[in-house]
């Protein structure tokens, strides 16, 4: 018999922040493929966050099994913060701001952005050392300076700490 999803899976056994950053970097170079989560073969920004959370042992596969499927333009047809609500189950909200310098954000934290004129948060990244972050964009998974990246710079963002209690 399968166990119900445990939204606070193994917080006491999660990888350290540095181990988590190392996990995130193993996704670098993975091509961008919508609605996929296969390291080296294809992933989108949402599935990258899900895969990362599973690998750092913050959640189980069952916890994120209902995450998706979603269309390419899902965020154009809703005002419901689906992405934000899902991530709030797995970490503590620690900041709501615009993406710019001077932020106190820890390695391993997750960041959601409102991009492409979206009314809802629709893009995510994993912080490696602020302002550097790993995210999946049209060119694939890359590590970039988020305050200089045209996709994320000066966009509204929220920051989550997977090591904190939601």
GROMACS .gro file of C-alpha atoms in nm:
model
  166
    1UNK     CA    1   0.000   0.000   0.000
    2UNK     CA    2   0.144   0.337  -0.097
    3UNK     CA    3   0.194   0.609   0.161
    4UNK     CA    4   0.026   0.948   0.118
    5UNK     CA    5   0.258   1.229   0.013
    6UNK     CA    6   0.447   1.382   0.305
    7UNK     CA    7   0.496   1.751   0.232
    8UNK     CA    8   0.766   1.777   0.500
    9UNK     CA    9   0.946   1.464   0.384
   10UNK     CA   10   1.294   1.437   0.542
   11UNK     CA   11   1.391   1.789   0.647
   12UNK     CA   12   1.625   1.642   0.910
   13UNK     CA   13   1.800   1.428   0.645
   14UNK     CA   14   1.811   1.678   0.360
   15UNK     CA   15   2.138   1.747   0.187
   16UNK     CA   16   2.339   2.049   0.305
   17UNK     CA   17   2.315   2.376   0.113
   18UNK     CA   18   2.648   2.312  -0.061
   19UNK     CA   19   2.546   1.957  -0.152
   20UNK     CA   20   2.219   2.097  -0.285
   21UNK     CA   21   2.404   2.348  -0.505
   22UNK     CA   22   2.617   2.061  -0.636
   23UNK     CA   23   2.297   1.868  -0.715
   24UNK     CA   24   2.155   2.170  -0.900
   25UNK     CA   25   2.471   2.197  -1.110
   26UNK     CA   26   2.431   1.837  -1.231
   27UNK     CA   27   2.135   1.965  -1.435
   28UNK     CA   28   2.350   2.218  -1.628
   29UNK     CA   29   2.337   2.166  -2.003
   30UNK     CA   30   2.010   1.973  -1.996
   31UNK     CA   31   1.802   2.086  -2.296
   32UNK     CA   32   1.478   2.278  -2.242
   33UNK     CA   33   1.184   2.046  -2.307
   34UNK     CA   34   0.840   2.150  -2.184
   35UNK     CA   35   0.675   1.923  -1.924
   36UNK     CA   36   0.978   1.692  -1.896
   37UNK     CA   37   1.208   1.603  -1.606
   38UNK     CA   38   1.495   1.389  -1.732
   39UNK     CA   39   1.845   1.508  -1.642
   40UNK     CA   40   2.060   1.538  -1.955
   41UNK     CA   41   1.766   1.480  -2.189
   42UNK     CA   42   1.507   1.750  -2.118
   43UNK     CA   43   1.349   1.966  -1.847
   44UNK     CA   44   1.150   2.287  -1.808
   45UNK     CA   45   1.188   2.540  -1.527
   46UNK     CA   46   0.910   2.395  -1.310
   47UNK     CA   47   1.023   2.036  -1.348
   48UNK     CA   48   1.381   2.145  -1.275
   49UNK     CA   49   1.266   2.268  -0.933
   50UNK     CA   50   1.072   1.946  -0.873
   51UNK     CA   51   1.370   1.729  -0.969
   52UNK     CA   52   1.600   1.936  -0.749
   53UNK     CA   53   1.369   1.908  -0.447
   54UNK     CA   54   1.350   1.530  -0.491
   55UNK     CA   55   1.728   1.497  -0.521
   56UNK     CA   56   1.802   1.704  -0.210
   57UNK     CA   57   1.544   1.491  -0.026
   58UNK     CA   58   1.311   1.780   0.055
   59UNK     CA   59   1.020   1.594  -0.105
   60UNK     CA   60   0.933   1.255  -0.250
   61UNK     CA   61   0.834   1.177  -0.607
   62UNK     CA   62   0.478   1.128  -0.477
   63UNK     CA   63   0.476   1.483  -0.335
   64UNK     CA   64   0.527   1.631  -0.682
   65UNK     CA   65   0.343   1.369  -0.887
   66UNK     CA   66   0.047   1.601  -0.949
   67UNK     CA   67   0.272   1.889  -1.052
   68UNK     CA   68   0.171   1.932  -1.417
   69UNK     CA   69   0.094   1.866  -1.693
   70UNK     CA   70   0.050   2.222  -1.803
   71UNK     CA   71   0.043   2.398  -2.137
   72UNK     CA   72   0.301   2.640  -2.272
   73UNK     CA   73   0.072   2.935  -2.205
   74UNK     CA   74  -0.090   2.820  -1.879
   75UNK     CA   75  -0.004   3.148  -1.704
   76UNK     CA   76  -0.189   3.361  -1.962
   77UNK     CA   77  -0.525   3.210  -1.871
   78UNK     CA   78  -0.530   3.235  -1.492
   79UNK     CA   79  -0.492   3.466  -1.199
   80UNK     CA   80  -0.456   3.168  -0.966
   81UNK     CA   81  -0.100   3.143  -0.832
   82UNK     CA   82  -0.067   2.770  -0.905
   83UNK     CA   83   0.314   2.764  -0.919
   84UNK     CA   84   0.344   2.973  -0.602
   85UNK     CA   85   0.090   2.766  -0.408
   86UNK     CA   86   0.265   2.443  -0.503
   87UNK     CA   87   0.607   2.566  -0.392
   88UNK     CA   88   0.469   2.702  -0.064
   89UNK     CA   89   0.402   2.341   0.038
   90UNK     CA   90   0.773   2.261   0.031
   91UNK     CA   91   0.953   2.558   0.180
   92UNK     CA   92   0.927   2.873   0.387
   93UNK     CA   93   0.857   3.199   0.205
   94UNK     CA   94   1.145   3.426   0.309
   95UNK     CA   95   1.132   3.722   0.069
   96UNK     CA   96   0.900   3.907  -0.167
   97UNK     CA   97   1.080   4.169  -0.375
   98UNK     CA   98   1.212   4.262  -0.720
   99UNK     CA   99   1.516   4.090  -0.866
  100UNK     CA  100   1.804   4.328  -0.804
  101UNK     CA  101   2.127   4.347  -0.608
  102UNK     CA  102   2.162   4.361  -0.233
  103UNK     CA  103   1.937   4.068  -0.151
  104UNK     CA  104   2.017   3.825   0.133
  105UNK     CA  105   1.941   3.494  -0.034
  106UNK     CA  106   2.110   3.168   0.065
  107UNK     CA  107   2.253   2.903  -0.168
  108UNK     CA  108   1.997   2.633  -0.237
  109UNK     CA  109   1.698   2.866  -0.203
  110UNK     CA  110   1.434   2.863  -0.475
  111UNK     CA  111   1.316   3.178  -0.651
  112UNK     CA  112   0.999   3.230  -0.850
  113UNK     CA  113   0.959   3.515  -1.097
  114UNK     CA  114   0.681   3.683  -1.292
  115UNK     CA  115   0.814   3.691  -1.648
  116UNK     CA  116   0.668   3.742  -1.997
  117UNK     CA  117   0.412   3.994  -1.869
  118UNK     CA  118   0.253   3.727  -1.654
  119UNK     CA  119   0.008   3.814  -1.378
  120UNK     CA  120   0.125   3.507  -1.184
  121UNK     CA  121   0.463   3.360  -1.090
  122UNK     CA  122   0.564   3.145  -1.386
  123UNK     CA  123   0.942   3.091  -1.385
  124UNK     CA  124   1.178   2.944  -1.127
  125UNK     CA  125   1.547   2.920  -1.042
  126UNK     CA  126   1.779   2.763  -0.784
  127UNK     CA  127   2.022   3.001  -0.612
  128UNK     CA  128   2.388   2.897  -0.618
  129UNK     CA  129   2.542   3.216  -0.470
  130UNK     CA  130   2.326   3.529  -0.500
  131UNK     CA  131   2.278   3.668  -0.760
  132UNK     CA  132   2.382   3.354  -0.948
  133UNK     CA  133   2.112   3.100  -1.014
  134UNK     CA  134   2.037   2.792  -1.221
  135UNK     CA  135   1.726   2.792  -1.436
  136UNK     CA  136   1.587   2.634  -1.751
  137UNK     CA  137   1.530   2.874  -2.037
  138UNK     CA  138   1.493   2.823  -2.412
  139UNK     CA  139   1.867   2.753  -2.442
  140UNK     CA  140   1.853   2.484  -2.171
  141UNK     CA  141   1.962   2.470  -1.808
  142UNK     CA  142   2.225   2.733  -1.735
  143UNK     CA  143   2.379   2.921  -1.445
  144UNK     CA  144   2.338   3.294  -1.485
  145UNK     CA  145   2.350   3.625  -1.300
  146UNK     CA  146   1.977   3.668  -1.233
  147UNK     CA  147   2.001   4.046  -1.183
  148UNK     CA  148   2.153   4.083  -1.531
  149UNK     CA  149   1.953   3.815  -1.714
  150UNK     CA  150   1.692   3.984  -1.937
  151UNK     CA  151   1.436   3.719  -1.839
  152UNK     CA  152   1.459   3.783  -1.462
  153UNK     CA  153   1.620   4.123  -1.404
  154UNK     CA  154   1.398   4.362  -1.203
  155UNK     CA  155   1.106   4.117  -1.220
  156UNK     CA  156   0.885   4.049  -0.921
  157UNK     CA  157   1.015   3.752  -0.727
  158UNK     CA  158   0.952   3.541  -0.419
  159UNK     CA  159   1.219   3.337  -0.242
  160UNK     CA  160   1.167   3.006  -0.064
  161UNK     CA  161   1.392   2.819   0.173
  162UNK     CA  162   1.346   2.440   0.144
  163UNK     CA  163   1.524   2.400   0.481
  164UNK     CA  164   1.263   2.617   0.654
  165UNK     CA  165   0.923   2.497   0.765
  166UNK     CA  166   0.634   2.615   0.546
   0.00000   0.00000   0.00000
